Amino acid sequence: MSERFETTTVHIGHKPLSRAASKSTPIYQTSVFAFDSLEEVEKYYEGEGEYLYTREGNPNQVELASAVARLEQAEAGVSAASGMGAIMAGLLSILSPGDHVLASHEIYGGTYALLQKELARLDIELECIVLDSGTSLADHVRPTTKLFFLETITNPLLTVVDLPFWIRQAKELGLYVMVDNTFATPYLVQPITFGADLVVHSGTKYIGGHSDVTCGVLVGSRPLIARATEIVVNYGASLSPFEAWLAARGLKTLAVRMERQCDNASEVARFLQNHPAISRVYYPSEEATAFFARPKQGAMVSFTLKDERKIYDFYRALDWIKFVPSLAGVETSVSHPVTTSHRAFSEEQRKAAGITMGLVRMSVGIEAIDDIVSELARALEN
Ligand SMILES: Cc1ncc(COP(=O)(O)O)c(C=O)c1O
């Protein structure tokens, strides 16, 4: 090695420590991996080497995706730069031009926009249906119907979709099923165990859990995930190593966070149900969540103020519970669907969906329950 300063400053002596047993996973903050010889490169392309270029794969991405796959009881997983990136990869791993998609009418607005604005240009047709007792998937299936897309817990009214019932119907009709399990997490329910083909997460939410990372994870069978991985790579939707590392670190506490957040949320729901300023509380019932893996009802609570003119005062009166148009962090936060997530809805659509000016969506955190309740009580006194 040259002794010249300019060369030495660049070649600072990094040696990969393949046998150093660090307790936590290092961040492989590298865009590319080095090879000792052309033979090693050949081996990579023959499937023997693991990593070449971070957009095509990186140990931090793999750690996150494999962990979520294990928790969801799936064969394989792939991470993406956002929940939307993971949803896109999942949809495109199944759909081709000419296909028809059935989806719950309560899917996340971003998913709706992806299907309605982007995939429609690929001649993929979306039909949204209300998942209630009057609906039969068979009435909506066409020869071109390929996929049924649904969410375990809907936003913002927190309806729990009866996954075993709907997935069974879809499978009997020969459809692929993709479930967005963001609001429930694998701590509460694993849709693969009911026959779902793909499960997707906005890892930005409970998987990461600390509101410091934007990422997505898609899990499912090996062949579908292999195709979805090609799509993530080809569309350039790969997750950065640091974001993957943050999400994987957050994931380690998913069980303790969810246990505490669900318990706190059920206390908040109980408190609100008895409050004179509240006209309605939306919180999943024990009956609706009977198919969950645990006797918990989730960590989100929505409610409507009796007097919706007081909505501005309510948000102003909150002190440490912050208004954030997202969810699932360890801190309790509130959002307002009419001014944020459902802003694009017309007055008529909002009315039909029950999303009114007085509706508050609360993401319950891990704080002491007495503090959460007294902060809410104070803000509702207005
Ligand atoms: C249920 C659900 N799915 C998907 C997404 C999209 O995730 P991301 O913002 O990480 O792309 C969101 C975002 O809020 C969501 O709430």
Short mmCIF file of C-alpha atoms and ligand atoms in Angstrom, two decimals:
data_model
loop_
_atom_site.label_atom_id
_atom_site.label_comp_id
_atom_site.label_asym_id
_atom_site.label_seq_id
_atom_site.Cartn_x
_atom_site.Cartn_y
_atom_site.Cartn_z
CA MET A 1 0.00 0.00 0.00
CA SER A 2 1.27 3.46 -0.96
CA GLU A 3 2.42 5.68 1.88
CA ARG A 4 1.09 8.82 0.24
CA PHE A 5 -1.22 10.84 2.46
CA GLU A 6 -4.00 11.08 -0.18
CA THR A 7 -4.13 7.32 -0.55
CA THR A 8 -3.79 6.49 3.15
CA THR A 9 -6.65 8.80 4.09
CA VAL A 10 -8.96 6.86 1.79
CA HIS A 11 -7.73 3.37 2.65
CA ILE A 12 -8.06 3.73 6.41
CA GLY A 13 -7.56 0.04 7.08
CA HIS A 14 -11.09 -1.30 7.27
CA LYS A 15 -11.11 -5.07 7.61
CA PRO A 16 -14.46 -6.85 7.77
CA LEU A 17 -14.59 -8.73 11.10
CA SER A 18 -16.44 -11.81 10.00
CA ARG A 19 -15.85 -13.60 13.31
CA ALA A 20 -16.44 -10.74 15.73
CA ALA A 21 -19.51 -11.73 17.73
CA SER A 22 -21.04 -8.32 18.35
CA LYS A 23 -24.17 -8.62 20.50
CA SER A 24 -26.18 -6.19 18.42
CA THR A 25 -26.21 -6.30 14.65
CA PRO A 26 -23.78 -3.81 13.10
CA ILE A 27 -25.20 -1.30 10.63
CA TYR A 28 -23.92 -2.31 7.21
CA GLN A 29 -23.95 1.29 6.03
CA THR A 30 -22.52 0.47 2.66
CA SER A 31 -23.94 0.83 -0.81
CA VAL A 32 -21.84 -2.02 -2.17
CA PHE A 33 -19.83 -5.06 -1.03
CA ALA A 34 -16.21 -5.88 -1.89
CA PHE A 35 -15.01 -9.08 -3.56
CA ASP A 36 -11.58 -10.70 -3.30
CA SER A 37 -11.60 -12.16 -6.79
CA LEU A 38 -13.59 -12.60 -9.97
CA GLU A 39 -14.28 -16.16 -8.82
CA GLU A 40 -16.09 -14.71 -5.77
CA VAL A 41 -18.22 -12.54 -8.07
CA GLU A 42 -19.08 -15.61 -10.15
CA LYS A 43 -20.06 -17.44 -6.97
CA TYR A 44 -22.40 -14.60 -6.03
CA TYR A 45 -24.21 -14.84 -9.36
CA GLU A 46 -24.43 -18.59 -9.01
CA GLY A 47 -26.30 -18.02 -5.73
CA GLU A 48 -23.49 -18.83 -3.28
CA GLY A 49 -22.59 -15.31 -2.14
CA GLU A 50 -25.10 -13.22 -0.21
CA TYR A 51 -24.49 -9.55 -0.93
CA LEU A 52 -23.29 -7.46 -3.86
CA TYR A 53 -25.09 -4.12 -3.90
CA THR A 54 -27.37 -2.70 -1.17
CA ARG A 55 -30.29 -1.96 -3.46
CA GLU A 56 -30.28 -5.69 -4.21
CA GLY A 57 -29.76 -6.86 -0.63
CA ASN A 58 -28.07 -5.91 2.63
CA PRO A 59 -27.76 -7.77 5.97
CA ASN A 60 -29.84 -5.15 7.83
CA GLN A 61 -32.71 -5.43 5.35
CA VAL A 62 -32.58 -9.19 5.60
CA GLU A 63 -32.52 -9.19 9.40
CA LEU A 64 -35.68 -7.04 9.55
CA ALA A 65 -37.58 -8.94 6.87
CA SER A 66 -36.68 -12.36 8.28
CA ALA A 67 -37.70 -11.32 11.78
CA VAL A 68 -41.12 -10.09 10.66
CA ALA A 69 -41.57 -13.22 8.52
CA ARG A 70 -40.87 -15.39 11.56
CA LEU A 71 -43.30 -13.45 13.74
CA GLU A 72 -45.99 -13.64 11.04
CA GLN A 73 -45.31 -17.37 10.52
CA ALA A 74 -44.44 -16.75 6.87
CA GLU A 75 -41.77 -18.53 4.83
CA ALA A 76 -39.99 -15.39 3.69
CA GLY A 77 -40.03 -11.60 3.74
CA VAL A 78 -38.70 -8.52 2.01
CA SER A 79 -38.31 -5.00 3.36
CA ALA A 80 -39.02 -1.80 1.43
CA ALA A 81 -38.41 1.93 1.77
CA SER A 82 -41.95 2.49 3.07
CA GLY A 83 -45.17 0.67 3.75
CA MET A 84 -46.35 1.84 0.32
CA GLY A 85 -43.22 0.36 -1.30
CA ALA A 86 -44.00 -2.99 0.32
CA ILE A 87 -47.66 -2.79 -0.75
CA MET A 88 -46.63 -1.98 -4.31
CA ALA A 89 -44.24 -4.94 -4.39
CA GLY A 90 -46.91 -7.25 -3.00
CA LEU A 91 -49.57 -6.12 -5.48
CA LEU A 92 -47.26 -6.31 -8.48
CA SER A 93 -45.95 -9.75 -7.48
CA ILE A 94 -49.47 -11.06 -8.12
CA LEU A 95 -51.17 -8.70 -10.59
CA SER A 96 -50.78 -8.34 -14.36
CA PRO A 97 -52.53 -6.08 -16.89
CA GLY A 98 -56.17 -7.04 -17.25
CA ASP A 99 -56.54 -8.27 -13.67
CA HIS A 100 -59.33 -7.23 -11.33
CA VAL A 101 -58.78 -6.56 -7.61
CA LEU A 102 -61.41 -6.73 -4.89
CA ALA A 103 -60.63 -4.63 -1.82
CA SER A 104 -62.35 -3.61 1.35
CA HIS A 105 -63.83 -0.11 0.96
CA GLU A 106 -62.01 0.93 4.14
CA ILE A 107 -58.42 0.46 2.95
CA TYR A 108 -55.72 3.05 3.68
CA GLY A 109 -55.94 6.09 1.36
CA GLY A 110 -52.41 5.55 0.02
CA THR A 111 -53.23 1.98 -0.99
CA TYR A 112 -56.40 3.20 -2.67
CA ALA A 113 -54.43 5.87 -4.56
CA LEU A 114 -51.79 3.33 -5.65
CA LEU A 115 -54.45 1.03 -7.08
CA GLN A 116 -56.74 3.71 -8.44
CA LYS A 117 -54.17 6.10 -9.91
CA GLU A 118 -51.07 4.06 -10.68
CA LEU A 119 -52.05 0.43 -11.20
CA ALA A 120 -55.13 1.51 -13.16
CA ARG A 121 -52.67 2.76 -15.80
CA LEU A 122 -51.43 -0.83 -16.08
CA ASP A 123 -55.01 -1.88 -16.82
CA ILE A 124 -55.50 -3.31 -13.32
CA GLU A 125 -59.03 -2.64 -12.13
CA LEU A 126 -60.05 -1.97 -8.53
CA GLU A 127 -63.46 -2.66 -7.02
CA CYS A 128 -64.06 -1.66 -3.40
CA ILE A 129 -66.68 -3.56 -1.43
CA VAL A 130 -68.24 -3.18 2.01
CA LEU A 131 -67.27 -6.15 4.15
CA ASP A 132 -70.49 -6.70 6.08
CA SER A 133 -72.92 -9.57 6.52
CA GLY A 134 -74.81 -8.56 3.35
CA THR A 135 -71.75 -9.00 1.13
CA SER A 136 -70.71 -12.15 -0.67
CA LEU A 137 -67.38 -12.11 -2.50
CA ALA A 138 -68.85 -14.53 -5.05
CA ASP A 139 -71.24 -11.77 -6.24
CA HIS A 140 -68.26 -9.59 -7.17
CA VAL A 141 -65.86 -12.12 -8.63
CA ARG A 142 -65.16 -12.00 -12.37
CA PRO A 143 -63.05 -14.32 -14.52
CA THR A 144 -60.28 -11.71 -14.23
CA THR A 145 -60.43 -11.33 -10.43
CA LYS A 146 -57.03 -12.26 -9.04
CA LEU A 147 -56.65 -10.70 -5.62
CA PHE A 148 -58.61 -9.77 -2.49
CA PHE A 149 -57.00 -7.02 -0.39
CA LEU A 150 -58.08 -6.17 3.15
CA GLU A 151 -56.85 -4.69 6.43
CA THR A 152 -57.17 -6.45 9.79
CA ILE A 153 -58.27 -3.33 11.69
CA THR A 154 -59.64 -0.42 9.69
CA ASN A 155 -58.73 3.23 10.01
CA PRO A 156 -60.08 5.38 11.63
CA LEU A 157 -63.17 3.58 12.96
CA LEU A 158 -61.23 0.48 14.05
CA THR A 159 -63.56 -2.15 12.68
CA VAL A 160 -62.03 -5.60 13.06
CA VAL A 161 -62.45 -7.56 9.85
CA ASP A 162 -63.29 -11.22 10.44
CA LEU A 163 -60.16 -12.57 8.75
CA PRO A 164 -60.94 -16.31 9.05
CA PHE A 165 -64.36 -15.75 7.43
CA TRP A 166 -63.28 -13.51 4.55
CA ILE A 167 -60.04 -15.33 3.76
CA ARG A 168 -61.91 -18.65 3.61
CA GLN A 169 -64.42 -17.16 1.14
CA ALA A 170 -61.66 -15.72 -1.03
CA LYS A 171 -59.68 -18.96 -1.07
CA GLU A 172 -62.78 -20.95 -2.03
CA LEU A 173 -63.06 -18.62 -5.03
CA GLY A 174 -59.42 -19.22 -5.94
CA LEU A 175 -58.24 -15.68 -5.16
CA TYR A 176 -54.93 -14.58 -3.75
CA VAL A 177 -55.34 -12.78 -0.42
CA MET A 178 -53.17 -9.90 0.79
CA VAL A 179 -53.68 -8.49 4.29
CA ASP A 180 -52.38 -5.18 5.63
CA ASN A 181 -51.73 -6.09 9.26
CA THR A 182 -50.25 -2.72 10.27
CA PHE A 183 -52.80 -1.82 12.97
CA ALA A 184 -52.93 -5.30 14.53
CA THR A 185 -49.30 -6.49 14.27
CA PRO A 186 -48.31 -10.17 14.50
CA TYR A 187 -48.48 -9.82 18.29
CA LEU A 188 -52.28 -9.86 17.97
CA VAL A 189 -52.92 -11.88 14.82
CA GLN A 190 -51.03 -13.69 12.07
CA PRO A 191 -53.17 -13.65 8.90
CA ILE A 192 -50.98 -16.30 7.21
CA THR A 193 -52.35 -18.84 9.71
CA PHE A 194 -55.83 -18.22 8.23
CA GLY A 195 -54.60 -18.72 4.67
CA ALA A 196 -53.48 -15.22 3.56
CA ASP A 197 -50.85 -15.34 0.81
CA LEU A 198 -49.17 -12.05 1.61
CA VAL A 199 -49.09 -9.89 4.74
CA VAL A 200 -47.82 -6.33 4.63
CA HIS A 201 -46.82 -3.76 7.24
CA SER A 202 -46.15 -0.11 7.31
CA GLY A 203 -43.11 -0.75 9.52
CA THR A 204 -43.24 2.98 10.17
CA LYS A 205 -45.89 2.14 12.77
CA TYR A 206 -45.76 -0.60 15.44
CA ILE A 207 -42.91 -2.64 13.90
CA GLY A 208 -40.51 0.31 14.38
CA GLY A 209 -42.56 1.69 17.24
CA HIS A 210 -40.61 4.88 17.92
CA SER A 211 -41.74 7.24 15.12
CA ASP A 212 -38.17 7.53 13.86
CA VAL A 213 -38.20 5.35 10.75
CA THR A 214 -40.16 5.02 7.51
CA CYS A 215 -40.17 1.46 6.19
CA GLY A 216 -42.30 -1.42 4.98
CA VAL A 217 -42.17 -5.20 5.21
CA LEU A 218 -43.94 -7.77 3.07
CA VAL A 219 -44.05 -11.46 4.02
CA GLY A 220 -45.47 -14.59 2.43
CA SER A 221 -44.53 -17.72 0.51
CA ARG A 222 -41.01 -18.07 -0.93
CA PRO A 223 -42.04 -17.78 -4.62
CA LEU A 224 -44.20 -14.67 -4.07
CA ILE A 225 -41.53 -13.00 -1.96
CA ALA A 226 -38.85 -13.84 -4.55
CA ARG A 227 -40.93 -12.02 -7.18
CA ALA A 228 -41.71 -9.15 -4.78
CA THR A 229 -37.99 -8.79 -4.04
CA GLU A 230 -37.28 -8.39 -7.77
CA ILE A 231 -39.93 -5.67 -7.88
CA VAL A 232 -38.44 -3.82 -4.87
CA VAL A 233 -35.01 -3.98 -6.56
CA ASN A 234 -36.20 -3.04 -10.06
CA TYR A 235 -38.41 -0.15 -8.91
CA GLY A 236 -35.69 1.12 -6.56
CA ALA A 237 -37.78 0.80 -3.39
CA SER A 238 -35.08 -0.80 -1.22
CA LEU A 239 -34.80 0.14 2.44
CA SER A 240 -31.65 1.92 3.63
CA PRO A 241 -29.45 -0.08 6.04
CA PHE A 242 -29.82 2.43 8.87
CA GLU A 243 -33.61 2.51 8.61
CA ALA A 244 -33.66 -1.30 8.54
CA TRP A 245 -31.43 -1.37 11.62
CA LEU A 246 -33.67 1.09 13.48
CA ALA A 247 -36.79 -0.90 12.63
CA ALA A 248 -35.16 -4.18 13.64
CA ARG A 249 -34.08 -2.64 16.94
CA GLY A 250 -37.60 -1.32 17.54
CA LEU A 251 -39.09 -4.70 16.69
CA LYS A 252 -37.31 -6.35 19.64
CA THR A 253 -39.72 -4.63 22.04
CA LEU A 254 -42.88 -5.21 19.98
CA ALA A 255 -44.36 -7.68 22.48
CA VAL A 256 -43.82 -5.53 25.57
CA ARG A 257 -44.91 -2.37 23.78
CA MET A 258 -48.06 -3.96 22.41
CA GLU A 259 -48.99 -5.57 25.71
CA ARG A 260 -48.73 -2.24 27.52
CA GLN A 261 -50.28 -0.16 24.72
CA CYS A 262 -53.26 -2.53 24.33
CA ASP A 263 -53.87 -2.58 28.10
CA ASN A 264 -53.65 1.21 28.25
CA ALA A 265 -55.99 1.54 25.24
CA SER A 266 -58.66 -0.64 26.80
CA GLU A 267 -58.51 1.53 29.95
CA VAL A 268 -58.79 4.68 27.82
CA ALA A 269 -61.81 3.20 25.99
CA ARG A 270 -63.46 2.37 29.32
CA PHE A 271 -62.86 5.90 30.60
CA LEU A 272 -64.26 7.50 27.44
CA GLN A 273 -67.33 5.27 27.36
CA ASN A 274 -68.45 6.80 30.63
CA HIS A 275 -67.58 10.39 29.83
CA PRO A 276 -70.44 12.89 29.35
CA ALA A 277 -68.61 14.84 26.61
CA ILE A 278 -68.26 11.76 24.38
CA SER A 279 -71.01 10.52 22.11
CA ARG A 280 -69.34 7.39 20.74
CA VAL A 281 -66.24 5.31 21.35
CA TYR A 282 -64.77 3.09 18.65
CA TYR A 283 -62.74 0.29 20.19
CA PRO A 284 -62.76 -3.36 19.07
CA SER A 285 -64.92 -5.66 21.19
CA GLU A 286 -63.76 -8.93 22.75
CA GLU A 287 -66.22 -10.71 20.48
CA ALA A 288 -64.85 -9.14 17.29
CA THR A 289 -61.29 -10.00 18.29
CA ALA A 290 -62.05 -13.58 19.38
CA PHE A 291 -59.90 -14.94 16.51
CA PHE A 292 -56.84 -12.96 17.68
CA ALA A 293 -53.94 -14.91 19.15
CA ARG A 294 -54.34 -13.02 22.45
CA PRO A 295 -57.18 -11.55 24.48
CA LYS A 296 -56.31 -7.95 23.53
CA GLN A 297 -58.19 -5.47 21.38
CA GLY A 298 -55.47 -3.27 19.91
CA ALA A 299 -53.86 -0.01 20.92
CA MET A 300 -55.93 2.48 18.93
CA VAL A 301 -59.10 4.18 20.23
CA SER A 302 -61.32 6.56 18.25
CA PHE A 303 -64.10 8.68 19.70
CA THR A 304 -66.48 11.48 18.81
CA LEU A 305 -67.18 14.58 20.85
CA LYS A 306 -70.84 15.17 21.61
CA ASP A 307 -70.42 18.83 20.70
CA GLU A 308 -68.20 18.83 17.61
CA ARG A 309 -67.77 22.62 17.80
CA LYS A 310 -65.46 21.94 20.73
CA ILE A 311 -63.00 19.96 18.62
CA TYR A 312 -60.56 22.88 18.23
CA ASP A 313 -60.60 23.54 22.00
CA PHE A 314 -59.95 19.86 22.67
CA TYR A 315 -56.78 19.75 20.57
CA ARG A 316 -55.62 23.11 21.95
CA ALA A 317 -56.12 21.93 25.51
CA LEU A 318 -53.91 18.88 25.15
CA ASP A 319 -50.47 19.43 26.61
CA TRP A 320 -48.08 16.47 26.33
CA ILE A 321 -50.33 14.33 24.14
CA LYS A 322 -49.25 15.64 20.75
CA PHE A 323 -51.23 15.95 17.55
CA VAL A 324 -49.44 13.82 14.97
CA PRO A 325 -50.94 12.56 11.72
CA SER A 326 -49.50 9.08 12.25
CA LEU A 327 -49.68 6.42 14.94
CA ALA A 328 -48.11 3.60 16.90
CA GLY A 329 -45.20 5.30 18.65
CA VAL A 330 -44.47 4.68 22.32
CA GLU A 331 -45.87 8.15 23.06
CA THR A 332 -49.64 8.61 23.15
CA SER A 333 -50.73 10.85 20.28
CA VAL A 334 -53.92 12.00 18.62
CA SER A 335 -54.90 12.67 15.05
CA HIS A 336 -57.93 14.21 13.36
CA PRO A 337 -59.06 12.17 10.33
CA VAL A 338 -61.15 14.96 8.73
CA THR A 339 -58.19 17.36 8.48
CA THR A 340 -55.51 14.74 7.78
CA SER A 341 -55.98 11.17 6.50
CA HIS A 342 -59.48 11.71 5.11
CA ARG A 343 -59.01 15.25 3.87
CA ALA A 344 -59.58 14.22 0.25
CA PHE A 345 -63.03 12.82 1.09
CA SER A 346 -66.03 14.92 0.07
CA GLU A 347 -68.52 15.93 2.78
CA GLU A 348 -70.84 13.24 1.43
CA GLN A 349 -68.18 10.50 1.49
CA ARG A 350 -67.24 11.46 5.04
CA LYS A 351 -70.83 11.31 6.20
CA ALA A 352 -71.31 7.91 4.58
CA ALA A 353 -68.14 6.64 6.24
CA GLY A 354 -69.03 8.12 9.67
CA ILE A 355 -65.94 10.32 9.68
CA THR A 356 -67.19 13.51 11.27
CA MET A 357 -65.57 16.75 12.43
CA GLY A 358 -65.86 15.60 16.05
CA LEU A 359 -63.94 12.36 15.47
CA VAL A 360 -60.60 11.96 17.25
CA ARG A 361 -58.23 9.06 16.59
CA MET A 362 -55.95 8.22 19.47
CA SER A 363 -52.83 6.08 19.35
CA VAL A 364 -52.29 4.98 22.93
CA GLY A 365 -48.70 4.78 24.15
CA ILE A 366 -46.79 3.17 26.99
CA GLU A 367 -47.07 5.97 29.58
CA ALA A 368 -48.65 5.48 33.01
CA ILE A 369 -52.37 5.00 32.38
CA ASP A 370 -53.38 7.46 35.13
CA ASP A 371 -51.46 10.22 33.37
CA ILE A 372 -53.06 9.47 30.00
CA VAL A 373 -56.54 9.47 31.50
CA SER A 374 -56.03 12.66 33.51
CA GLU A 375 -54.64 14.50 30.46
CA LEU A 376 -57.70 13.42 28.46
CA ALA A 377 -60.06 14.33 31.30
CA ARG A 378 -58.54 17.80 31.49
CA ALA A 379 -58.81 18.41 27.72
CA LEU A 380 -62.44 17.23 27.71
CA GLU A 381 -63.41 19.63 30.50
CA ASN A 382 -63.54 22.57 28.07
C1 LIG B 1 -52.70 0.76 7.36
C2 LIG B 1 -51.60 1.42 6.63
N1 LIG B 1 -51.02 0.79 5.60
C3 LIG B 1 -50.01 1.35 4.90
C4 LIG B 1 -49.55 2.61 5.20
C5 LIG B 1 -48.43 3.22 4.39
O1 LIG B 1 -47.24 3.14 5.10
P1 LIG B 1 -46.00 4.15 4.89
O2 LIG B 1 -46.44 5.51 5.30
O3 LIG B 1 -44.93 3.55 5.75
O4 LIG B 1 -45.67 4.09 3.45
C6 LIG B 1 -50.12 3.31 6.27
C7 LIG B 1 -49.63 4.66 6.62
O5 LIG B 1 -50.21 5.35 7.42
C8 LIG B 1 -51.18 2.69 7.00
O6 LIG B 1 -51.77 3.33 8.02
#
